[in-house]
Coordinates of C-alpha atoms in Angstrom, one line a residue:
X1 CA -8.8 23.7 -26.7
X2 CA -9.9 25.1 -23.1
X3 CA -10.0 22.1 -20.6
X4 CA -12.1 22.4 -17.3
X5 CA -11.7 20.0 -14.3
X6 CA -15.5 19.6 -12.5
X7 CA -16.5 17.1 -10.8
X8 CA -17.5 13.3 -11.9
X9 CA -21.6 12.8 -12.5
X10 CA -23.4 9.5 -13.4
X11 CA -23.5 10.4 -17.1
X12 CA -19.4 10.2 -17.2
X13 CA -19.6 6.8 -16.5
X14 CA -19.3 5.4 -19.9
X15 CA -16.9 8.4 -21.0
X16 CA -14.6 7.4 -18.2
X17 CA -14.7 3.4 -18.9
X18 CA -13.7 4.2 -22.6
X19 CA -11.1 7.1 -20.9
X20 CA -9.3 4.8 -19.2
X21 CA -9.1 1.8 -21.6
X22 CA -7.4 4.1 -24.2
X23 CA -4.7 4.7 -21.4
X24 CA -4.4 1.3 -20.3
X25 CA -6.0 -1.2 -22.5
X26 CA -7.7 -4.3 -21.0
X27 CA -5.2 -4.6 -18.2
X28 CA -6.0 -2.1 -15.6
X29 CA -6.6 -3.4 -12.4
X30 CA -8.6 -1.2 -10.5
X31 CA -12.9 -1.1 -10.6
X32 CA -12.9 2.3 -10.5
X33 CA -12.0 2.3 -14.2
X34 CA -13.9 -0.8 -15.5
X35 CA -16.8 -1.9 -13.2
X36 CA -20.1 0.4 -14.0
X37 CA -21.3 -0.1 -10.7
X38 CA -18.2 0.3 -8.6
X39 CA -17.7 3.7 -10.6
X40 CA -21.3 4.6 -9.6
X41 CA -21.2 3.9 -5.8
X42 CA -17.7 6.2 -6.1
X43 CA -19.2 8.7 -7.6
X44 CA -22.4 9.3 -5.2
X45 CA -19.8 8.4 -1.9
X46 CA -19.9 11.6 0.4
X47 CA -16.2 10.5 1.1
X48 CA -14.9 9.7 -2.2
X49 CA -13.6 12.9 -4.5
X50 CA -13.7 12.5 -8.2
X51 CA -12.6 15.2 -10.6
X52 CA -12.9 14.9 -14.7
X53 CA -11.1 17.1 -16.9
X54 CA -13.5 17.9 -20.0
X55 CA -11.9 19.1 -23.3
X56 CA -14.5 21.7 -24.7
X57 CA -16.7 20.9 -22.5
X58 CA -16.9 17.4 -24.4
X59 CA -16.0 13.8 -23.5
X60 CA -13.0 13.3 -20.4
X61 CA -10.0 14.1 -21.4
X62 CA -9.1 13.2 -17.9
X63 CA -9.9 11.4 -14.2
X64 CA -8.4 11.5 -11.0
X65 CA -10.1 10.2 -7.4
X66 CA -9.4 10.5 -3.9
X67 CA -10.5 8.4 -1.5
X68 CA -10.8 8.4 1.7
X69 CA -11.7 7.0 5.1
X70 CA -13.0 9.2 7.6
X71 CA -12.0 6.8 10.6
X72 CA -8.4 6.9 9.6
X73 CA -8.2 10.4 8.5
X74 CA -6.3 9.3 5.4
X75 CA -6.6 9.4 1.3
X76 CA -5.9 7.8 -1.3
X77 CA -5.2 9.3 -5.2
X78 CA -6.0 6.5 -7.7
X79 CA -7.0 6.6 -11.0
X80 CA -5.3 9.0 -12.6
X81 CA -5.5 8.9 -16.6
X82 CA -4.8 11.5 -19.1
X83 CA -6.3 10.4 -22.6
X84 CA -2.9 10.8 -25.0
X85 CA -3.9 13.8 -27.3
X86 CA -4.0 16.0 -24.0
X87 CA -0.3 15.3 -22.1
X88 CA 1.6 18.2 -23.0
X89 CA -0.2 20.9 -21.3
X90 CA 0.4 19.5 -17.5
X91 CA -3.3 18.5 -17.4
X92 CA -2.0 15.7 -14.9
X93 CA -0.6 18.1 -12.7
X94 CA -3.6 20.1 -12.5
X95 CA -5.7 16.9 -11.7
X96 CA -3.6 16.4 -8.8
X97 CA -3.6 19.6 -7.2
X98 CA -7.1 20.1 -8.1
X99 CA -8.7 16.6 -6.2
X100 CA -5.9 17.3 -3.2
X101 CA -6.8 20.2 -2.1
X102 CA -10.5 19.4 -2.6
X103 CA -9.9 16.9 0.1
X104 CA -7.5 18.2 2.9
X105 CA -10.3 21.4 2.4
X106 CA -13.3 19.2 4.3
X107 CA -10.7 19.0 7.4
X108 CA -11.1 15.2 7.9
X109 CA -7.9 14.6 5.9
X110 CA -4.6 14.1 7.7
X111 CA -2.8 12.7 4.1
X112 CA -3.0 11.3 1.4
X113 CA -1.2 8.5 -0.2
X114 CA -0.5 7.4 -3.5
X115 CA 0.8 4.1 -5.1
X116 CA 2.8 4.8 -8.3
X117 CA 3.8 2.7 -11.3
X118 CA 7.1 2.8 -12.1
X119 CA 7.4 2.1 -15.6
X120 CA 8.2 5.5 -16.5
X121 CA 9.7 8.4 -14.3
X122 CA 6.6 10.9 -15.2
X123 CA 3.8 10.3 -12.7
X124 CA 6.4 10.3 -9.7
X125 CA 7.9 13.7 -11.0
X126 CA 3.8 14.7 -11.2
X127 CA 3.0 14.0 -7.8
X128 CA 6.4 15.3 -6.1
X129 CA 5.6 18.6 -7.9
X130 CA 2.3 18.5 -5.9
X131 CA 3.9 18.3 -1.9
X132 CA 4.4 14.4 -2.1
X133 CA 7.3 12.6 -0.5
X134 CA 9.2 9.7 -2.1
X135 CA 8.2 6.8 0.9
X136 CA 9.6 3.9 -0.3
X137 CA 9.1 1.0 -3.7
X138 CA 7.1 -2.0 -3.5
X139 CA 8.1 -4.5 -5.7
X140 CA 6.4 -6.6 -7.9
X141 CA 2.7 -5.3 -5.9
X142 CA 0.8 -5.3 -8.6
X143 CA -0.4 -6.9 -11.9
X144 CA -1.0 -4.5 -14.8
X145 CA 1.0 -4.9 -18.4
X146 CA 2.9 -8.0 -16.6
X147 CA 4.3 -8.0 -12.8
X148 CA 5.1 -4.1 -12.1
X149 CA 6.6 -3.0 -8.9
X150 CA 4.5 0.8 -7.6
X151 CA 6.1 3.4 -5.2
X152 CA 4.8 5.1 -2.2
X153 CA 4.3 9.2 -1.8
X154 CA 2.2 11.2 0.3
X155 CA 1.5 14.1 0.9
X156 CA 0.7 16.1 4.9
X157 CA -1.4 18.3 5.8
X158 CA -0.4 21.5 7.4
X159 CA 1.4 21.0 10.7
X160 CA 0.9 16.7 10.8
X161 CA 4.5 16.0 10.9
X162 CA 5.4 18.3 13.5
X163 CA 3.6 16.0 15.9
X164 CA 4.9 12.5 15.0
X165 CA 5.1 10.7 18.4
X166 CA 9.0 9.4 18.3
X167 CA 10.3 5.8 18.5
X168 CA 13.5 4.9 20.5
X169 CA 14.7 1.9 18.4
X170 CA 13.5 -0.2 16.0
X171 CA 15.1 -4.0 14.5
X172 CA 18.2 -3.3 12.6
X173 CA 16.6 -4.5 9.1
X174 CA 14.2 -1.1 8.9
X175 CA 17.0 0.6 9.8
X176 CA 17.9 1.4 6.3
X177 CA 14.0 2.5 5.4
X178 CA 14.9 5.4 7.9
X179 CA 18.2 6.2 6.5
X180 CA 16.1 6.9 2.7
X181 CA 13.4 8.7 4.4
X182 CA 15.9 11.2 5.6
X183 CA 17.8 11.5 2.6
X184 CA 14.7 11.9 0.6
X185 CA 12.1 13.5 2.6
X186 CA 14.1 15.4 5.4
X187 CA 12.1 13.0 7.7
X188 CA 14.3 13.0 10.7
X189 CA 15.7 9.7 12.3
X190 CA 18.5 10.3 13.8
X191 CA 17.3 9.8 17.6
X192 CA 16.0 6.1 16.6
X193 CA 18.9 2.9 17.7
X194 CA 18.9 0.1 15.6
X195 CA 18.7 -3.2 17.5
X196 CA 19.2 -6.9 16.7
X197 CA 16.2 -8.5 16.8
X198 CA 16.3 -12.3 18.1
X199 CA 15.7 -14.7 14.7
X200 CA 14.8 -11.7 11.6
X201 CA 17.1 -13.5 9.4
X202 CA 15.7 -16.2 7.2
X203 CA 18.2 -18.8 7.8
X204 CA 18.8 -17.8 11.5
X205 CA 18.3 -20.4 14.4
X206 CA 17.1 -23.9 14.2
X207 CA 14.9 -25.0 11.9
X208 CA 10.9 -25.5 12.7
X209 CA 9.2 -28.3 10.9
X210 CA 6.0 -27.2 9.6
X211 CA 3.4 -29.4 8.5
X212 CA 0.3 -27.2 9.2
X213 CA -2.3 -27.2 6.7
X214 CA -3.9 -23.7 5.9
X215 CA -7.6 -23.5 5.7
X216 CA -9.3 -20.1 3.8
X217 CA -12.5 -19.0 4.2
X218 CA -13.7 -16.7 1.3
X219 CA -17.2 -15.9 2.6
X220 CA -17.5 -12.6 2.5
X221 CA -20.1 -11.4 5.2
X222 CA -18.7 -14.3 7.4
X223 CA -15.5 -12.6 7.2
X224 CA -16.6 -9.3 8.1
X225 CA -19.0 -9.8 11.2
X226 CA -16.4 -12.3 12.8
X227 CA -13.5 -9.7 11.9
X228 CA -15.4 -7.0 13.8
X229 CA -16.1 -9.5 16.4
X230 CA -12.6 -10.2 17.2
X231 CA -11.6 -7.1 16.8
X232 CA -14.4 -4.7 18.1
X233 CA -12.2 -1.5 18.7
X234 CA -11.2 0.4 16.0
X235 CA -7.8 0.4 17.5
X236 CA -6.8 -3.2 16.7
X237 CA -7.8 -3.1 13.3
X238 CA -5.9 0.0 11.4
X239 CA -5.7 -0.5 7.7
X240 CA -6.7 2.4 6.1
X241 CA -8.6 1.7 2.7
X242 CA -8.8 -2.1 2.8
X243 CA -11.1 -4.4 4.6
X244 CA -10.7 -8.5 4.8
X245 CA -12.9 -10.8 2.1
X246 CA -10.8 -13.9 3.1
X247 CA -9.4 -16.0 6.6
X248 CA -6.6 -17.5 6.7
X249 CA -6.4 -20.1 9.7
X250 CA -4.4 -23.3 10.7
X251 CA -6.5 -26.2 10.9
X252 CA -5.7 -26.4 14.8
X253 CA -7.4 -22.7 14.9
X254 CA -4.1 -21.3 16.6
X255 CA -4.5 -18.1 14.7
X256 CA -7.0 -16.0 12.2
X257 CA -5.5 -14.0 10.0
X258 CA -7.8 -11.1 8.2
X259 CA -6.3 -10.5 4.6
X260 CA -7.8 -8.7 1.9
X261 CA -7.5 -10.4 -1.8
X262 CA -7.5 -8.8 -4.9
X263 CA -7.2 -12.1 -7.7
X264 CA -6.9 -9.1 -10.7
X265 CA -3.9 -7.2 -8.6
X266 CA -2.5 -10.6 -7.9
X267 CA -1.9 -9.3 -4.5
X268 CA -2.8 -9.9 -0.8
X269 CA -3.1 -7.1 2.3
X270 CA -2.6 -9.0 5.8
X271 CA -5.0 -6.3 7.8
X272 CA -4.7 -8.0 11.2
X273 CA -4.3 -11.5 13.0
X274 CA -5.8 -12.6 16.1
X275 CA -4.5 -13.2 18.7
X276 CA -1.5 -11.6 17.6
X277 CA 1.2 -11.1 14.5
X278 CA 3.6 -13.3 16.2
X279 CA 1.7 -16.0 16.4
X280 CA 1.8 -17.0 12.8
X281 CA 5.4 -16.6 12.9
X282 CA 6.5 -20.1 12.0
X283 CA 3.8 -20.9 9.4
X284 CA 4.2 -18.2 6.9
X285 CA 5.5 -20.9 4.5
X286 CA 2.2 -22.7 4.6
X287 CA 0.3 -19.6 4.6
X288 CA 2.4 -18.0 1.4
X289 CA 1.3 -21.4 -0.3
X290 CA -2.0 -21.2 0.2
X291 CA -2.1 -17.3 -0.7
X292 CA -0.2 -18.3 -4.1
X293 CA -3.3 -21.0 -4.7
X294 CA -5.8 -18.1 -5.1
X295 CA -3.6 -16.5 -7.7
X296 CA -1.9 -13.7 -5.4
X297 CA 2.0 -13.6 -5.9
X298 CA 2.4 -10.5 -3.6
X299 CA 1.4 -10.1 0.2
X300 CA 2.1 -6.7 2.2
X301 CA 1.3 -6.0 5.8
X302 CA 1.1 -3.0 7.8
X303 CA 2.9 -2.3 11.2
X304 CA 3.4 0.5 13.5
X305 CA 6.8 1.1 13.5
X306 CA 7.0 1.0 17.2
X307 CA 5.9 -2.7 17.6
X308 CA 9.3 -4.3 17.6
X309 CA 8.0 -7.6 18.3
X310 CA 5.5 -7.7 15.1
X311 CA 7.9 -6.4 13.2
X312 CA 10.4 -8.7 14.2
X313 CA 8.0 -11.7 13.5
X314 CA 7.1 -10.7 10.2
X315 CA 11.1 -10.2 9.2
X316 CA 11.4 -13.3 10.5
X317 CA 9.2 -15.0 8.2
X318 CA 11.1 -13.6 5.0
X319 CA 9.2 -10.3 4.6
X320 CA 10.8 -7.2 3.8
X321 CA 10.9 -3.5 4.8
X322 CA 10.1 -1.8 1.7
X323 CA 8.0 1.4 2.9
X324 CA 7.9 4.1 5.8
X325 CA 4.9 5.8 6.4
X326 CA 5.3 8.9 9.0
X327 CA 2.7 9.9 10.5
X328 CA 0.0 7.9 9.2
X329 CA -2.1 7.3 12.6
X330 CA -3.6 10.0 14.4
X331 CA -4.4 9.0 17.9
X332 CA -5.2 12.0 20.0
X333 CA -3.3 14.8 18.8
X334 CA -0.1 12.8 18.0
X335 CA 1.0 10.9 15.2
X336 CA 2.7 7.6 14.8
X337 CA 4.3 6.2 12.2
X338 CA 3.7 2.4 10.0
X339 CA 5.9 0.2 8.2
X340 CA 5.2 -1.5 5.4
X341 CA 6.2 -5.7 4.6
X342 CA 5.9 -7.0 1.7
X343 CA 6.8 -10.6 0.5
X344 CA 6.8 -11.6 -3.3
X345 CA 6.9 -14.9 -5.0
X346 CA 8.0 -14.0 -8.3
X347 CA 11.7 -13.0 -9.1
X348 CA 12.0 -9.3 -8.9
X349 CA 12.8 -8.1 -12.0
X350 CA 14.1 -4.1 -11.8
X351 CA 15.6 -3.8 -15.4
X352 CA 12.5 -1.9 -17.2
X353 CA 12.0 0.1 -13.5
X354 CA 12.4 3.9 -14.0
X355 CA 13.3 4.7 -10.5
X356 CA 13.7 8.4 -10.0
X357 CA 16.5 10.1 -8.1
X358 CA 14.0 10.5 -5.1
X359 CA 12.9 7.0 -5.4
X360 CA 16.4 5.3 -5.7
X361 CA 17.7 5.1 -1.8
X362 CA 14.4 3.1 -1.2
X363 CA 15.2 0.6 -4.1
X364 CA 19.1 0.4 -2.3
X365 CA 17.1 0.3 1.0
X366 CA 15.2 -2.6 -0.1
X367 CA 17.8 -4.4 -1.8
X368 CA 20.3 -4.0 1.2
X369 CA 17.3 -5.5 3.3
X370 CA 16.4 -8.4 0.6
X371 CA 20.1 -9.6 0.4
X372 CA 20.3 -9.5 4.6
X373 CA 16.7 -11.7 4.2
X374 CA 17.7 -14.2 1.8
X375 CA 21.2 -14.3 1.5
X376 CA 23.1 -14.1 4.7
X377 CA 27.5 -13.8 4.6
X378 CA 27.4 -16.4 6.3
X379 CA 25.4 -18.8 4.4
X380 CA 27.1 -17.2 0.9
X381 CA 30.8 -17.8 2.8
X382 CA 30.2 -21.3 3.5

């Protein structure tokens, strides 16, 4: 049966709803594949790119997005589905190449990332077939048949990581992210020192009573006019993709901290904190609690991975390297490079992960880095 790949219209809407709960049942987490009106607004957004594969010219056989956000100059690919009677002809693969090269062809695209289940090997073989790199495994992000772990690929466009700004040294703990972004994407590192960063180790230096109780406001438009308040330039707020619906703030006000919750996920983004990531250094433990209360086992935040002293704050508070993103800022015509944290609540579980060759130094990157987090020689010796 000939299969053509067109773009989505209004009409797919209920084609693609029942599309992608024959792939995924009832527990797929993301709107684009179960909210009418969130599929709409995607499918009439100038910066959103949605392709439908159509078998005979008939219902979708199936979907893949991109989205994107102009001010960042970065994509995502989500919501890729294949309806079962069509997976043996590489219709995935065609999806993926097909919605890619739709978007780095408008020229506002600098890459595009994509967050990968792990369950099976498949889809990361797909999407390394298609010019993305293996950038590191976050476990336990996401809620879907049960607690799953994703990994991170993306994929350049021409010339982008020939201009990657360079970074002297970084705190010893990311040093093995590096060390798997060589080995697996020929990323080079070499140049970059590792140094020892004052307090990154969980158990390190004298304890600091907490008692701080965590306030969080869930208003949305609140949120958002006093986020862009605080931080008016564009600059100070870099999280591609995401944007905060929640505060969280000690009651003495000593910080805000902009997060992003997503209750079906089970997950949390920490976009920015005013005055400062270091400030909430010390009351991560309150925060993590009060996180957990809204149903979100998982929080991730993103750093450049030339700010030693946020990264050092956040390793600090238990969180661990567990992705490297070259190249995902443009400022000018250079490019810098972001880290990603990521805490968990829930015990990791990696026996039904099916970690790929190209994946695997990131899962010994981030088991290294867990073990230096939570289980120090020293404490194990003694």
């Amino acid at each position: 049966m000939t299969v053509t790949i067109t773009p989505a219209v209004l009409q797919d809407v209920a084609g693609l709803r029942q599309l992608y709960f024959e792939v995924y049942g009832h527990g797929y987490p993301v709107p684009l594949g179960t909210d009418p009106a969130e599929m709409r607004r995607l499918i009439t957004d100038p910066h959103t790119h949605w392709l439908v594969a159509r078998a005979g010219g008939g219902d979708p056989a199936g979907s893949v997005v991109v989205r994107t956000d102009p001010g960042g100059r970065i994509g995502k690919l989500l919501g890729l589905a294949v309806h079962p009677d069509h997976r043996q002809g590489g219709l995935a693969g065609r999806l993926t190449g097909a919605v890619c090269s739709d978007a780095f062809a408008t020229g506002a695209v600098d890459s595009i990332y994509a967050t990968v289940r792990v369950v099976t090997a498949g889809p990361q073989h797909v999407v390394v077939r298609h010019g993305f790199r293996p950038l590191g495994l976050l476990p336990n992000a996401v809620e879907v048949a049960g607690c799953e772990s994703l990994a991170l690929f993306a994929r350049y466009a021409d010339g982008v990581l020939d201009r990657r700004e360079s970074v002297p040294c970084v705190p010893e703990p990311i040093a093995p992210l590096l060390t798997a972004a060589e080995e697996t994407s020929g990323i080079g590192y070499a140049a970059v020192r590792p140094v020892e960063a004052p307090g990154t180790g969980l158990f390190s230096g004298p304890p600091v009573p907490v008692t701080t109780a965590m306030e969080i406001v869930t208003a949305r438009s609140f949120v958002r006019r006093r986020f862009l308040e605080l931080f008016p330039d564009p600059a100070g707020r870099f999280f591609p993709l995401h944007s905060p619906n929640a505060i969280l703030t000690p009651e003495d006000g000593a910080f805000e901290a902009y997060a992003e919750l997503d209750p079906t996920a089970r997950s949390c983004s920490l976009i920015a904190v005013h005055p400062y990531p270091a400030a909430m250094a010390h009351t991560m433990e309150p925060l993590m609690a009060a996180v957990t209360r809204t149903g979100a086992d998982y929080v991730e935040t993103l750093l450049p991975l030339s700010d030693t002293a946020g990264l050092s704050a956040f390793l600090a508070a238990g969180f661990v390297p567990s992705a490297l993103y070259p190249a995902m800022r443009r400022i000018g015509d250079r490019f810098h490079d972001y880290v990603v944290l990521s805490r968990t609540n829930r015990q990791i579980d990696f026996r039904t992960t099916a970690v790929s060759a190209l994946v695997q130094p990131y899962l010994t990157a981030y088991l290294r880095a867990w073990t230096a987090t939570y289980l120090p020689l020293h404490e194990v010796v003694s």
